[in-house]
Amino acid sequence: MAESTNIVRVTNVYKTFQLGKVEVEALKGVNLAIARGNYISIMGPSGSGKSTLFNMIGGLDKPSSGKVFIDEVDIAQLDAYELAWLRCRKIGYIFQTFNIIQVMTALENITLPMVFAGMNNDLAVEKGLQLLELVGLGDRFSHKPFELSGGQQQRVAIARALANDPAIILADEPTGNLDLTTGEEIISLLKRLSQERNVTVISATHDFKMLNVSDQVVWIRDGAVDKIEDREELSISIGKIDTRH
Amino acid sequence: MADQQIPLAGKKAPESVDRLIVLPLAKSVEISLKSIKVRFFRSLITTMSLVLAVSFLSFVRVNNDVANGLLATQERHLRQAVIRAGYDIGLEDTNVGASPKQRWIIILSLMVCVVGIVNAQLMAVTERFREIGTMKCLGALDRFILRLFILEAGMQGLAGAGAGALAGALFALIGALLRFGLVSLTAVSWTAVIGSVAIAIAVGCVLSLIGVLYPAIVAARMQPVEAMRVEQ
């Protein structure tokens, strides 16, 4: 039963990096299961292995030992083509720095993953316009990235992440470069989309605003899972965080 | 897209091989054209070294063509004029070949040009790390990136080499006109001139592609996670 509900499963994952002559162990035996349709936040200080874990889940990096399953497929078994397919169709990425492709318009950015997926151009444009409408940028499809504000760029990125109806959206500090209100808008947009489309959202973040909408928060410390908190337990710890501020 | 809801679950991984990621050629051409257009000034500088080297090649070759044309007329005073212009021809020679010195200078200039292109393209790749990484995160394969860079270099090469070859030929002909008078244009074999220009264009294209090969492979091999790590 657990097999069908867990979209991501990480079992006993270790990752070591070679930095010069020193070996650095970024992950030391991480176990994690993420249920389909949840909104997960991965929290942890810089250098905790948060980004490394995040990259593993996104199929951007392979573990030194242990296994990462995305939709019950072991990513270590995939070749370059299958990994590309996974990135294209299963996972949508959102970045801290938006990473909108500068030479393309908003619409072209959104249609690009659909072109990769082999979708007919007219269909892709139609769907791209719908997605822009969905993120509230319906009238700005022909704008180049530099003509858009940070929040608008992030909205384009969200629409692009949704282009191939992925099962997972990976958001790496999606609000890191945004001001408070814009950040909140982006968070609520992500939350709404995750509910409407039953997409699992996994975000690595420092942003405590994220905690309010998360179904589950995974705290990472020193390359291992420190604790996993569900929504209900969370309100207490948020109280603590608030008082600490 | 009917298969979007089918999860990978329960299937052996190799089965997804047939569901390939694609980038139609027309689309790649469109993307590379756009990226040249957006970075026009940059592309211009990259292309400039090629323009100069190719125009030099074409200039030298067309000059030789003109000299050969003049020699072919068998007229004594034209032969004297050609010798006075600095061509080393023996008493019996009926045509001007490229001298070893000339050949060396041309080869040297072309080599410098290739190094210049490699340098400029490597810079361009570094500049575009983020863009390449993003494309890879969206599912682009190594060969899409390779193809985009090669297409771009091909277009730059064609444009640059074309402009350079024509400019070089034009200057050579104008120079000949000023030095030898109208007879140089009537005596010259135009098929030889066109051949020289074509050779110069072809050499330019090949050089441009050679120059982009290493940078493009660097770009294509890059792991998406590395691209994301690059700061701004």
PDB file of N, CA and C in Angstrom, chain A residues 5-8 10 32-43 50 53-54 57 167-174 187 190-191 194 199-207 210-220 225 227-231 234:
ATOM      1  N   THR A   5       1.440   5.175  -2.540  1.00  0.00           N
ATOM      2  CA  THR A   5       1.173   6.525  -2.063  1.00  0.00           C
ATOM      3  C   THR A   5       2.446   7.360  -1.932  1.00  0.00           C
ATOM      4  N   ASN A   6       3.598   6.672  -1.852  1.00  0.00           N
ATOM      5  CA  ASN A   6       4.835   7.435  -1.729  1.00  0.00           C
ATOM      6  C   ASN A   6       5.377   7.789  -3.108  1.00  0.00           C
ATOM      7  N   ILE A   7       5.456   9.079  -3.358  1.00  0.00           N
ATOM      8  CA  ILE A   7       5.963   9.500  -4.654  1.00  0.00           C
ATOM      9  C   ILE A   7       7.496   9.510  -4.634  1.00  0.00           C
ATOM     10  N   VAL A   8       8.052   9.820  -3.487  1.00  0.00           N
ATOM     11  CA  VAL A   8       9.503   9.815  -3.348  1.00  0.00           C
ATOM     12  C   VAL A   8       9.872   8.974  -2.141  1.00  0.00           C
ATOM     13  N   VAL A  10      13.383   7.723  -0.089  1.00  0.00           N
ATOM     14  CA  VAL A  10      14.833   7.812   0.036  1.00  0.00           C
ATOM     15  C   VAL A  10      15.236   6.812   1.105  1.00  0.00           C
ATOM     16  N   LEU A  32      13.652   8.712   4.105  1.00  0.00           N
ATOM     17  CA  LEU A  32      12.563   9.673   3.967  1.00  0.00           C
ATOM     18  C   LEU A  32      11.528   9.101   3.011  1.00  0.00           C
ATOM     19  N   ALA A  33      10.263   9.290   3.338  1.00  0.00           N
ATOM     20  CA  ALA A  33       9.202   8.915   2.403  1.00  0.00           C
ATOM     21  C   ALA A  33       8.254  10.087   2.282  1.00  0.00           C
ATOM     22  N   ILE A  34       7.960  10.434   1.056  1.00  0.00           N
ATOM     23  CA  ILE A  34       7.093  11.590   0.824  1.00  0.00           C
ATOM     24  C   ILE A  34       5.837  11.122   0.122  1.00  0.00           C
ATOM     25  N   ALA A  35       4.708  11.424   0.732  1.00  0.00           N
ATOM     26  CA  ALA A  35       3.435  10.949   0.206  1.00  0.00           C
ATOM     27  C   ALA A  35       2.974  11.816  -0.958  1.00  0.00           C
ATOM     28  N   ARG A  36       2.283  11.201  -1.875  1.00  0.00           N
ATOM     29  CA  ARG A  36       1.785  11.880  -3.066  1.00  0.00           C
ATOM     30  C   ARG A  36       0.830  13.015  -2.694  1.00  0.00           C
ATOM     31  N   GLY A  37       0.978  14.128  -3.346  1.00  0.00           N
ATOM     32  CA  GLY A  37       0.042  15.235  -3.164  1.00  0.00           C
ATOM     33  C   GLY A  37       0.327  16.112  -1.963  1.00  0.00           C
ATOM     34  N   ASN A  38       1.346  15.802  -1.211  1.00  0.00           N
ATOM     35  CA  ASN A  38       1.667  16.621  -0.038  1.00  0.00           C
ATOM     36  C   ASN A  38       2.488  17.846  -0.402  1.00  0.00           C
ATOM     37  N   TYR A  39       2.481  18.773   0.528  1.00  0.00           N
ATOM     38  CA  TYR A  39       3.325  19.955   0.393  1.00  0.00           C
ATOM     39  C   TYR A  39       4.394  19.846   1.470  1.00  0.00           C
ATOM     40  N   ILE A  40       5.629  19.583   1.040  1.00  0.00           N
ATOM     41  CA  ILE A  40       6.707  19.295   1.980  1.00  0.00           C
ATOM     42  C   ILE A  40       7.702  20.445   1.993  1.00  0.00           C
ATOM     43  N   SER A  41       8.126  20.826   3.163  1.00  0.00           N
ATOM     44  CA  SER A  41       9.240  21.768   3.234  1.00  0.00           C
ATOM     45  C   SER A  41      10.436  21.062   3.834  1.00  0.00           C
ATOM     46  N   ILE A  42      11.594  21.229   3.214  1.00  0.00           N
ATOM     47  CA  ILE A  42      12.823  20.719   3.791  1.00  0.00           C
ATOM     48  C   ILE A  42      13.552  21.911   4.394  1.00  0.00           C
ATOM     49  N   MET A  43      13.748  21.852   5.686  1.00  0.00           N
ATOM     50  CA  MET A  43      14.358  22.984   6.376  1.00  0.00           C
ATOM     51  C   MET A  43      15.696  22.566   6.946  1.00  0.00           C
ATOM     52  N   LYS A  50      21.019  19.939   2.998  1.00  0.00           N
ATOM     53  CA  LYS A  50      19.675  20.171   2.493  1.00  0.00           C
ATOM     54  C   LYS A  50      19.643  20.200   0.966  1.00  0.00           C
ATOM     55  N   LEU A  53      20.393  16.729  -0.555  1.00  0.00           N
ATOM     56  CA  LEU A  53      19.226  15.854  -0.505  1.00  0.00           C
ATOM     57  C   LEU A  53      18.214  16.268  -1.569  1.00  0.00           C
ATOM     58  N   PHE A  54      18.058  17.575  -1.667  1.00  0.00           N
ATOM     59  CA  PHE A  54      17.109  18.133  -2.599  1.00  0.00           C
ATOM     60  C   PHE A  54      17.464  17.753  -4.043  1.00  0.00           C
ATOM     61  N   ILE A  57      16.610  14.131  -4.721  1.00  0.00           N
ATOM     62  CA  ILE A  57      15.185  13.912  -4.941  1.00  0.00           C
ATOM     63  C   ILE A  57      14.804  14.359  -6.341  1.00  0.00           C
ATOM     64  N   ALA A 167       4.464  15.098 -11.619  1.00  0.00           N
ATOM     65  CA  ALA A 167       3.948  14.570 -10.355  1.00  0.00           C
ATOM     66  C   ALA A 167       4.561  15.319  -9.181  1.00  0.00           C
ATOM     67  N   ILE A 168       5.751  15.865  -9.414  1.00  0.00           N
ATOM     68  CA  ILE A 168       6.486  16.526  -8.343  1.00  0.00           C
ATOM     69  C   ILE A 168       6.916  17.910  -8.808  1.00  0.00           C
ATOM     70  N   ILE A 169       6.766  18.883  -7.915  1.00  0.00           N
ATOM     71  CA  ILE A 169       7.412  20.163  -8.180  1.00  0.00           C
ATOM     72  C   ILE A 169       8.480  20.361  -7.130  1.00  0.00           C
ATOM     73  N   LEU A 170       9.701  20.593  -7.583  1.00  0.00           N
ATOM     74  CA  LEU A 170      10.802  20.838  -6.674  1.00  0.00           C
ATOM     75  C   LEU A 170      11.088  22.325  -6.674  1.00  0.00           C
ATOM     76  N   ALA A 171      10.994  22.926  -5.503  1.00  0.00           N
ATOM     77  CA  ALA A 171      11.217  24.362  -5.433  1.00  0.00           C
ATOM     78  C   ALA A 171      12.387  24.619  -4.497  1.00  0.00           C
ATOM     79  N   ASP A 172      13.458  25.148  -5.048  1.00  0.00           N
ATOM     80  CA  ASP A 172      14.653  25.423  -4.252  1.00  0.00           C
ATOM     81  C   ASP A 172      14.624  26.887  -3.832  1.00  0.00           C
ATOM     82  N   GLU A 173      14.322  27.136  -2.586  1.00  0.00           N
ATOM     83  CA  GLU A 173      14.233  28.504  -2.066  1.00  0.00           C
ATOM     84  C   GLU A 173      13.407  29.397  -2.990  1.00  0.00           C
ATOM     85  N   PRO A 174      12.184  29.029  -3.284  1.00  0.00           N
ATOM     86  CA  PRO A 174      11.440  29.792  -4.297  1.00  0.00           C
ATOM     87  C   PRO A 174      11.193  31.239  -3.893  1.00  0.00           C
ATOM     88  N   ILE A 187       3.944  31.591  -2.466  1.00  0.00           N
ATOM     89  CA  ILE A 187       3.683  30.422  -1.618  1.00  0.00           C
ATOM     90  C   ILE A 187       2.227  29.994  -1.733  1.00  0.00           C
ATOM     91  N   LEU A 190       1.608  28.330  -5.060  1.00  0.00           N
ATOM     92  CA  LEU A 190       2.124  26.961  -5.075  1.00  0.00           C
ATOM     93  C   LEU A 190       1.192  26.025  -4.316  1.00  0.00           C
ATOM     94  N   LYS A 191       0.740  26.493  -3.157  1.00  0.00           N
ATOM     95  CA  LYS A 191      -0.145  25.672  -2.321  1.00  0.00           C
ATOM     96  C   LYS A 191      -1.449  25.365  -3.072  1.00  0.00           C
ATOM     97  N   SER A 194      -0.864  22.957  -5.863  1.00  0.00           N
ATOM     98  CA  SER A 194      -0.596  21.600  -5.398  1.00  0.00           C
ATOM     99  C   SER A 194      -1.893  20.911  -5.014  1.00  0.00           C
ATOM    100  N   VAL A 199      -0.411  17.842  -7.094  1.00  0.00           N
ATOM    101  CA  VAL A 199       1.020  17.773  -7.352  1.00  0.00           C
ATOM    102  C   VAL A 199       1.741  17.793  -6.010  1.00  0.00           C
ATOM    103  N   THR A 200       2.740  16.963  -5.882  1.00  0.00           N
ATOM    104  CA  THR A 200       3.567  16.982  -4.682  1.00  0.00           C
ATOM    105  C   THR A 200       4.548  18.137  -4.802  1.00  0.00           C
ATOM    106  N   VAL A 201       4.518  19.031  -3.827  1.00  0.00           N
ATOM    107  CA  VAL A 201       5.474  20.134  -3.851  1.00  0.00           C
ATOM    108  C   VAL A 201       6.524  19.880  -2.782  1.00  0.00           C
ATOM    109  N   ILE A 202       7.770  19.888  -3.184  1.00  0.00           N
ATOM    110  CA  ILE A 202       8.863  19.721  -2.232  1.00  0.00           C
ATOM    111  C   ILE A 202       9.722  20.965  -2.330  1.00  0.00           C
ATOM    112  N   SER A 203       9.843  21.678  -1.240  1.00  0.00           N
ATOM    113  CA  SER A 203      10.650  22.886  -1.331  1.00  0.00           C
ATOM    114  C   SER A 203      11.718  22.892  -0.252  1.00  0.00           C
ATOM    115  N   ALA A 204      12.904  23.297  -0.646  1.00  0.00           N
ATOM    116  CA  ALA A 204      13.969  23.543   0.316  1.00  0.00           C
ATOM    117  C   ALA A 204      13.878  25.014   0.657  1.00  0.00           C
ATOM    118  N   THR A 205      13.900  25.344   1.898  1.00  0.00           N
ATOM    119  CA  THR A 205      13.651  26.737   2.226  1.00  0.00           C
ATOM    120  C   THR A 205      14.225  27.148   3.574  1.00  0.00           C
ATOM    121  N   HIS A 206      14.444  28.451   3.701  1.00  0.00           N
ATOM    122  CA  HIS A 206      14.749  29.052   4.997  1.00  0.00           C
ATOM    123  C   HIS A 206      13.536  29.829   5.491  1.00  0.00           C
ATOM    124  N   ASP A 207      12.525  29.891   4.648  1.00  0.00           N
ATOM    125  CA  ASP A 207      11.455  30.859   4.827  1.00  0.00           C
ATOM    126  C   ASP A 207      10.369  30.290   5.746  1.00  0.00           C
ATOM    127  N   MET A 210       6.729  29.562   4.750  1.00  0.00           N
ATOM    128  CA  MET A 210       6.444  28.281   4.103  1.00  0.00           C
ATOM    129  C   MET A 210       5.772  27.294   5.051  1.00  0.00           C
ATOM    130  N   LEU A 211       6.149  27.381   6.324  1.00  0.00           N
ATOM    131  CA  LEU A 211       5.699  26.366   7.276  1.00  0.00           C
ATOM    132  C   LEU A 211       4.186  26.339   7.400  1.00  0.00           C
ATOM    133  N   ASN A 212       3.567  27.514   7.278  1.00  0.00           N
ATOM    134  CA  ASN A 212       2.111  27.600   7.445  1.00  0.00           C
ATOM    135  C   ASN A 212       1.351  26.715   6.469  1.00  0.00           C
ATOM    136  N   VAL A 213       1.880  26.579   5.268  1.00  0.00           N
ATOM    137  CA  VAL A 213       1.148  25.840   4.246  1.00  0.00           C
ATOM    138  C   VAL A 213       1.635  24.405   4.104  1.00  0.00           C
ATOM    139  N   SER A 214       2.727  24.071   4.766  1.00  0.00           N
ATOM    140  CA  SER A 214       3.302  22.741   4.567  1.00  0.00           C
ATOM    141  C   SER A 214       2.498  21.662   5.278  1.00  0.00           C
ATOM    142  N   ASP A 215       2.335  20.527   4.605  1.00  0.00           N
ATOM    143  CA  ASP A 215       1.715  19.379   5.256  1.00  0.00           C
ATOM    144  C   ASP A 215       2.723  18.700   6.164  1.00  0.00           C
ATOM    145  N   GLN A 216       3.980  18.834   5.803  1.00  0.00           N
ATOM    146  CA  GLN A 216       5.018  18.130   6.527  1.00  0.00           C
ATOM    147  C   GLN A 216       6.306  18.942   6.420  1.00  0.00           C
ATOM    148  N   VAL A 217       7.035  19.014   7.509  1.00  0.00           N
ATOM    149  CA  VAL A 217       8.317  19.708   7.469  1.00  0.00           C
ATOM    150  C   VAL A 217       9.414  18.729   7.854  1.00  0.00           C
ATOM    151  N   VAL A 218      10.429  18.656   7.000  1.00  0.00           N
ATOM    152  CA  VAL A 218      11.558  17.772   7.276  1.00  0.00           C
ATOM    153  C   VAL A 218      12.729  18.644   7.697  1.00  0.00           C
ATOM    154  N   TRP A 219      13.201  18.440   8.902  1.00  0.00           N
ATOM    155  CA  TRP A 219      14.348  19.224   9.380  1.00  0.00           C
ATOM    156  C   TRP A 219      15.608  18.420   9.155  1.00  0.00           C
ATOM    157  N   ILE A 220      16.573  19.020   8.497  1.00  0.00           N
ATOM    158  CA  ILE A 220      17.842  18.354   8.215  1.00  0.00           C
ATOM    159  C   ILE A 220      18.930  18.997   9.069  1.00  0.00           C
ATOM    160  N   VAL A 225      18.337  13.328   8.815  1.00  0.00           N
ATOM    161  CA  VAL A 225      17.023  13.892   9.149  1.00  0.00           C
ATOM    162  C   VAL A 225      16.959  14.075  10.659  1.00  0.00           C
ATOM    163  N   LYS A 227      14.270  15.737  12.415  1.00  0.00           N
ATOM    164  CA  LYS A 227      12.916  15.342  12.787  1.00  0.00           C
ATOM    165  C   LYS A 227      11.964  15.638  11.629  1.00  0.00           C
ATOM    166  N   ILE A 228      10.873  14.920  11.613  1.00  0.00           N
ATOM    167  CA  ILE A 228       9.841  15.179  10.614  1.00  0.00           C
ATOM    168  C   ILE A 228       8.579  15.564  11.369  1.00  0.00           C
ATOM    169  N   GLU A 229       8.066  16.714  11.076  1.00  0.00           N
ATOM    170  CA  GLU A 229       6.878  17.174  11.785  1.00  0.00           C
ATOM    171  C   GLU A 229       5.708  17.282  10.831  1.00  0.00           C
ATOM    172  N   ASP A 230       4.543  16.844  11.290  1.00  0.00           N
ATOM    173  CA  ASP A 230       3.335  17.042  10.506  1.00  0.00           C
ATOM    174  C   ASP A 230       2.736  18.399  10.847  1.00  0.00           C
ATOM    175  N   ARG A 231       1.735  18.758  10.088  1.00  0.00           N
ATOM    176  CA  ARG A 231       1.102  20.065  10.230  1.00  0.00           C
ATOM    177  C   ARG A 231       0.686  20.366  11.667  1.00  0.00           C
ATOM    178  N   LEU A 234       3.179  21.193  14.085  1.00  0.00           N
ATOM    179  CA  LEU A 234       3.958  22.318  13.615  1.00  0.00           C
ATOM    180  C   LEU A 234       3.618  23.626  14.298  1.00  0.00           C
TER     181      LEU A 234
END
